[in-house]
PDB file of C-alpha atoms in Angstrom:
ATOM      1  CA  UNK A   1      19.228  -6.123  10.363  1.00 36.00           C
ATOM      2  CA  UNK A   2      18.121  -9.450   9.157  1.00 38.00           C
ATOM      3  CA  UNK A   3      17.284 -10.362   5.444  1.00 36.00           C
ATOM      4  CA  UNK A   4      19.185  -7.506   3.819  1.00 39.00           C
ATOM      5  CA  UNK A   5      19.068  -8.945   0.745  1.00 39.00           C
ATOM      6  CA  UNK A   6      15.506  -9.041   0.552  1.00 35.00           C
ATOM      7  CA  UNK A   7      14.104  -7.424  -2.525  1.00 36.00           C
ATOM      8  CA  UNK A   8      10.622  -6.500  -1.146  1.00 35.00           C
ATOM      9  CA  UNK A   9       8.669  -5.879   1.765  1.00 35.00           C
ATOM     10  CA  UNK A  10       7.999  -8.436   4.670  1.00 38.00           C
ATOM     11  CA  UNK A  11       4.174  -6.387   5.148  1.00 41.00           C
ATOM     12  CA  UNK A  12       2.108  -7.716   8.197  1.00 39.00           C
ATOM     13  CA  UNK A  13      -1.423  -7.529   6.604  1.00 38.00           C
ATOM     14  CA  UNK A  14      -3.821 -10.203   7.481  1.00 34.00           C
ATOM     15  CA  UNK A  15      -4.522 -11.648   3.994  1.00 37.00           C
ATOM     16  CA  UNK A  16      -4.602 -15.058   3.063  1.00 38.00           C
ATOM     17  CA  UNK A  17      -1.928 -16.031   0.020  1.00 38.00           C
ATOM     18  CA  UNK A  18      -5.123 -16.677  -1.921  1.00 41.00           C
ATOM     19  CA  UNK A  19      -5.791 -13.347  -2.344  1.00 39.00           C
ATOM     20  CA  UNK A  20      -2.068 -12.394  -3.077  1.00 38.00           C
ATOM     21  CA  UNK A  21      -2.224 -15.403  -5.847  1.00 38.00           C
ATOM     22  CA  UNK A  22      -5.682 -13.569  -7.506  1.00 38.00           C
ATOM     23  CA  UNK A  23      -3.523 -10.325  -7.786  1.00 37.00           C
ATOM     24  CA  UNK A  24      -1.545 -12.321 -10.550  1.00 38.00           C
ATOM     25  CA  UNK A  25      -4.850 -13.325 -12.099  1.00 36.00           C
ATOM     26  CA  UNK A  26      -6.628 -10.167 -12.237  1.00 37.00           C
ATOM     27  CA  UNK A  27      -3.548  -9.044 -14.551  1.00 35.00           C
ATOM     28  CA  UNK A  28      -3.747 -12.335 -16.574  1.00 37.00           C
ATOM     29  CA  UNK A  29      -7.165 -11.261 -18.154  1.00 42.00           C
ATOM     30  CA  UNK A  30      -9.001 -13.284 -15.142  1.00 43.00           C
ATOM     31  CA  UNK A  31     -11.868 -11.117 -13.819  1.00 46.00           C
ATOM     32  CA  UNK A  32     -13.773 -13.080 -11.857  1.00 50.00           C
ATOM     33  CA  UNK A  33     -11.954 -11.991  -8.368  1.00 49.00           C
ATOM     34  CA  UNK A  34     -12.102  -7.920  -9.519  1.00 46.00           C
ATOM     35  CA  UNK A  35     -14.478  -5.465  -7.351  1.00 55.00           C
ATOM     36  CA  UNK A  36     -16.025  -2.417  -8.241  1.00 65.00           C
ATOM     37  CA  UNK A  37     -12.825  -1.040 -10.341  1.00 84.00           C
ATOM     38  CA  UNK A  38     -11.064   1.956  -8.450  1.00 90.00           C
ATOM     39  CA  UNK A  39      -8.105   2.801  -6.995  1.00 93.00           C
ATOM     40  CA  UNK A  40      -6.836   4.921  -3.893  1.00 95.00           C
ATOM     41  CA  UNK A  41      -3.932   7.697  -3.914  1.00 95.00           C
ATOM     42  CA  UNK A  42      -1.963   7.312  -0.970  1.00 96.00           C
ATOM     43  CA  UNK A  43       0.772   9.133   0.846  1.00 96.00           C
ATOM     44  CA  UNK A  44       2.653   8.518   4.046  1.00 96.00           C
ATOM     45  CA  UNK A  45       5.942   8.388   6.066  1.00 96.00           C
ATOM     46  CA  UNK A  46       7.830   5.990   7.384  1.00 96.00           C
ATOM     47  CA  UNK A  47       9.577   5.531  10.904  1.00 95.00           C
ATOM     48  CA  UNK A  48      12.954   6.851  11.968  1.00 95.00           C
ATOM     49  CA  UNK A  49      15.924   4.324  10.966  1.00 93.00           C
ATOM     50  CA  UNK A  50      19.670   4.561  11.281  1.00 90.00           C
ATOM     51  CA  UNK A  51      21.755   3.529   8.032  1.00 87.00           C
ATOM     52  CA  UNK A  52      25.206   2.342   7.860  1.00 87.00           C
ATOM     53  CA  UNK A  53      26.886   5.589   8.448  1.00 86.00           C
ATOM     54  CA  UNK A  54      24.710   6.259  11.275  1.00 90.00           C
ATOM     55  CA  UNK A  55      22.396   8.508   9.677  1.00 88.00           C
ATOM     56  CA  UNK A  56      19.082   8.794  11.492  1.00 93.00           C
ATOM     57  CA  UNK A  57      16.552   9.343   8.646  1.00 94.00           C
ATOM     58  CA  UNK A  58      13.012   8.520   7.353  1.00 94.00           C
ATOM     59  CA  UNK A  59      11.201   8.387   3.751  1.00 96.00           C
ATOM     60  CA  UNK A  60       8.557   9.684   1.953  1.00 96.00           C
ATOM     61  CA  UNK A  61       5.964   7.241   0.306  1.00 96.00           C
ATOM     62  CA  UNK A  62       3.277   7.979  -2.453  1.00 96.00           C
ATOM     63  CA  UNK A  63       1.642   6.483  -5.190  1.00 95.00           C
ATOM     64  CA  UNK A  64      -1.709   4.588  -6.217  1.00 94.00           C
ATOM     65  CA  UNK A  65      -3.098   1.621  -5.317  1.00 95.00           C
ATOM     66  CA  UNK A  66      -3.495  -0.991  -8.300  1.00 94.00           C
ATOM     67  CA  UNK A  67      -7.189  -1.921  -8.718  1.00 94.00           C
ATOM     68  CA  UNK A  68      -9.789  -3.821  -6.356  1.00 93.00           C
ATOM     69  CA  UNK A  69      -9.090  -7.618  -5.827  1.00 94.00           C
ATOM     70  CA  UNK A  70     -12.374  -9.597  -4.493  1.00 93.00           C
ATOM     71  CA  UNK A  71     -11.547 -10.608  -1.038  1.00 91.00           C
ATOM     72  CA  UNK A  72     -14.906 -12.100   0.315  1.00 90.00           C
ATOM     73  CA  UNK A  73     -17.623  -9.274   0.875  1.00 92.00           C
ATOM     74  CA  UNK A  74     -14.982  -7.085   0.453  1.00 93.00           C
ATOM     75  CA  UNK A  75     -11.837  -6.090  -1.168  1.00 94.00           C
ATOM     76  CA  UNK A  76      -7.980  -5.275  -1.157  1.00 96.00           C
ATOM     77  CA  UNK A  77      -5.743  -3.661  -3.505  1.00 96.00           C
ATOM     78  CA  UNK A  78      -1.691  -4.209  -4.100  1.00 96.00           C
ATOM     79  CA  UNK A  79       0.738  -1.869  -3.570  1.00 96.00           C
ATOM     80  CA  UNK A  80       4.328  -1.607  -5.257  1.00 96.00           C
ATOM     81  CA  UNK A  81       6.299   1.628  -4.861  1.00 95.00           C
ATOM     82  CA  UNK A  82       9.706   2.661  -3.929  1.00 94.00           C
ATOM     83  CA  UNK A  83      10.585   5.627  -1.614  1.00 95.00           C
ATOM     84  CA  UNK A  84      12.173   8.752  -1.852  1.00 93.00           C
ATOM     85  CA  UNK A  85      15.868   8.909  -1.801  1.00 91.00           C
ATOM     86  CA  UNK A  86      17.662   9.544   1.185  1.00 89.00           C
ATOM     87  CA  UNK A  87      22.016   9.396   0.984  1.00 87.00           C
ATOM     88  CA  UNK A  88      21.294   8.120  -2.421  1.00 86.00           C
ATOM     89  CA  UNK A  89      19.452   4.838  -1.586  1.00 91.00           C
ATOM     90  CA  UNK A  90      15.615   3.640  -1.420  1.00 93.00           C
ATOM     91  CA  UNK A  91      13.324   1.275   0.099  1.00 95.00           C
ATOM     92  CA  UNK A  92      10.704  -0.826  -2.087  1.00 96.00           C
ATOM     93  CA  UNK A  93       7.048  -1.563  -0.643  1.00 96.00           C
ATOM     94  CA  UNK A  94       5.033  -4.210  -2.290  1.00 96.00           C
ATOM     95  CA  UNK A  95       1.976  -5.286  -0.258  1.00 96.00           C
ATOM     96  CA  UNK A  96      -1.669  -5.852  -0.069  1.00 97.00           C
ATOM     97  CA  UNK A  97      -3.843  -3.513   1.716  1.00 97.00           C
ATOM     98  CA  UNK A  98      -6.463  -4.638   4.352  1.00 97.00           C
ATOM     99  CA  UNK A  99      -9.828  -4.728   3.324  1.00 97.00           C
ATOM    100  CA  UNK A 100     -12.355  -1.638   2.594  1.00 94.00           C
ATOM    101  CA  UNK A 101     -12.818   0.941   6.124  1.00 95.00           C
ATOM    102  CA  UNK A 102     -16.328   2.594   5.233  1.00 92.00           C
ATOM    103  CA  UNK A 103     -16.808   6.068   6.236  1.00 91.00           C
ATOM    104  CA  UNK A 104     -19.524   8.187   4.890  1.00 82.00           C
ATOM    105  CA  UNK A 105     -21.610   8.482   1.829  1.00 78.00           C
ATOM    106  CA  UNK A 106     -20.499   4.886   1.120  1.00 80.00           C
ATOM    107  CA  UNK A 107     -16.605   6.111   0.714  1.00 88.00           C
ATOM    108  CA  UNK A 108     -13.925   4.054   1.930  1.00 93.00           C
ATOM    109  CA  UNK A 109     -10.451   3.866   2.742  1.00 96.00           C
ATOM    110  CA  UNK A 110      -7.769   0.752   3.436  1.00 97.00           C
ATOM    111  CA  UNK A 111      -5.031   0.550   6.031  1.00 97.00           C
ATOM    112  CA  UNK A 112      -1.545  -0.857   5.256  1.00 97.00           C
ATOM    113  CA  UNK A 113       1.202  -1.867   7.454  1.00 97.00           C
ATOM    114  CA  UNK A 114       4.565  -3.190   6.601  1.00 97.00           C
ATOM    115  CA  UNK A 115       8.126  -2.967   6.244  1.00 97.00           C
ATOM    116  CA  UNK A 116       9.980  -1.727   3.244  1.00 96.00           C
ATOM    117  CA  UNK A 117      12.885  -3.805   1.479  1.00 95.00           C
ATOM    118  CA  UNK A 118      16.049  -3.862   3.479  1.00 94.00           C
ATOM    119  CA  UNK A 119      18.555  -1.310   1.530  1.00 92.00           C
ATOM    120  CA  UNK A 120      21.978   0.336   3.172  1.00 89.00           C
ATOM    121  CA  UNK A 121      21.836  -2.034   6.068  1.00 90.00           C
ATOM    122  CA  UNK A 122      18.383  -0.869   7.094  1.00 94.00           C
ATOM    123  CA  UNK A 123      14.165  -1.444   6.653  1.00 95.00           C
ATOM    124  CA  UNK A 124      11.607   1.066   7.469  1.00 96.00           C
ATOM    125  CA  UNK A 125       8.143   0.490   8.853  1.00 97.00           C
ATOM    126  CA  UNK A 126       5.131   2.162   7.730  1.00 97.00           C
ATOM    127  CA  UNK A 127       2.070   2.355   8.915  1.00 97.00           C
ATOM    128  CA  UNK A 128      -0.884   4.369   6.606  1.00 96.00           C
ATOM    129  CA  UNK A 129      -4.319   4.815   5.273  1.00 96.00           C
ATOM    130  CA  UNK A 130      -5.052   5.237   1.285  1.00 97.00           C
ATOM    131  CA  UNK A 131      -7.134   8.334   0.609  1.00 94.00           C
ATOM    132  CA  UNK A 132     -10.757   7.690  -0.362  1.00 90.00           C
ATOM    133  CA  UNK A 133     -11.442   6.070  -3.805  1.00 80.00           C
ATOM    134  CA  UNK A 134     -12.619   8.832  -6.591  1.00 70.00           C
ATOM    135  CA  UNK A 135     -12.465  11.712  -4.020  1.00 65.00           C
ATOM    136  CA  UNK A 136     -13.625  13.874  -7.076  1.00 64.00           C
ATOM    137  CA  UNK A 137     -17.153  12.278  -7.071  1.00 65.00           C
ATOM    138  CA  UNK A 138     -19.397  14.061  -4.703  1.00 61.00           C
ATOM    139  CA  UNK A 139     -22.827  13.930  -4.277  1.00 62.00           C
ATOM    140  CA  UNK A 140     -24.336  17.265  -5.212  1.00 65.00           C
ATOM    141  CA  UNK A 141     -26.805  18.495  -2.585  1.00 66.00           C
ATOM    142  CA  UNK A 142     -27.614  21.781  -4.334  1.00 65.00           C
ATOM    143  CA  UNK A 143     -25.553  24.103  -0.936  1.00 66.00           C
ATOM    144  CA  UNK A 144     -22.523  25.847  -2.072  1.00 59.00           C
TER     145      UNK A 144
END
């Protein structure tokens, strides 16, 4: 594998470094780039790799999303997580989600694509959706 010595993930999302940069900001006290504040839960798998000992294996991935950054009309959030452990190693993921995928009653999801760090001689891709933001907050239409 190439770049084993990377420390985090090499994701494939198309958004500009700008963006990326305002993710700093945001946690510097600068507002002016933050959306609507909310995050998404998210939980996934990634693909089949083999390891150095030949191990074919995958990992588990879960966390939250940190909160909106402005991208244009619409937003991303940043991602940084590690895996589960598999043969005692992990993967890290840091990346920036695509922007907001509106479903229904004005809920929306993001889509993320990537590959982890590079850790026992191997990466993982992944490939996901975050859950929708405040899942909790329904509109109550009075039916059971």
């Amino acid at each position: 594998m190439s770049n084993c010595g990377c420390v985090t993930s090499k994701g494939n999302n198309a958004v500009s470094p700008a963006v990326a940069n305002t993710y700093g900001q945001n946690y510097r006290g600068n507002n002016n780039n933050r959306f609507t504040n909310h995050n998404h839960e998210f939980l996934a798998s990634t693909n089949y790799e083999k390891d150095d000992d030949c191990n074919i294996h995958n990992h588990r991935i879960a966390g939250m999303t940190g909160p909106a950054i402005r991208n244009g009309v619409t937003h991303v959030h940043k991602i940084e997580e590690i895996t589960d452990t598999f043969c005692d190693h992990i993967h890290k993921i840091c990346d920036t989600t695509g922007p907001a995928i509106y479903i229904s009653n004005n809920k929306h999801v993001h889509l993320i694509k990537g590959v982890t760090s590079c850790c026992d001689g191997h990466d993982h891709d992944y490939y996901f959706t975050t859950l929708i933001e405040d899942p909790t907050n329904v509109p109550n239409t009075g039916k059971c």
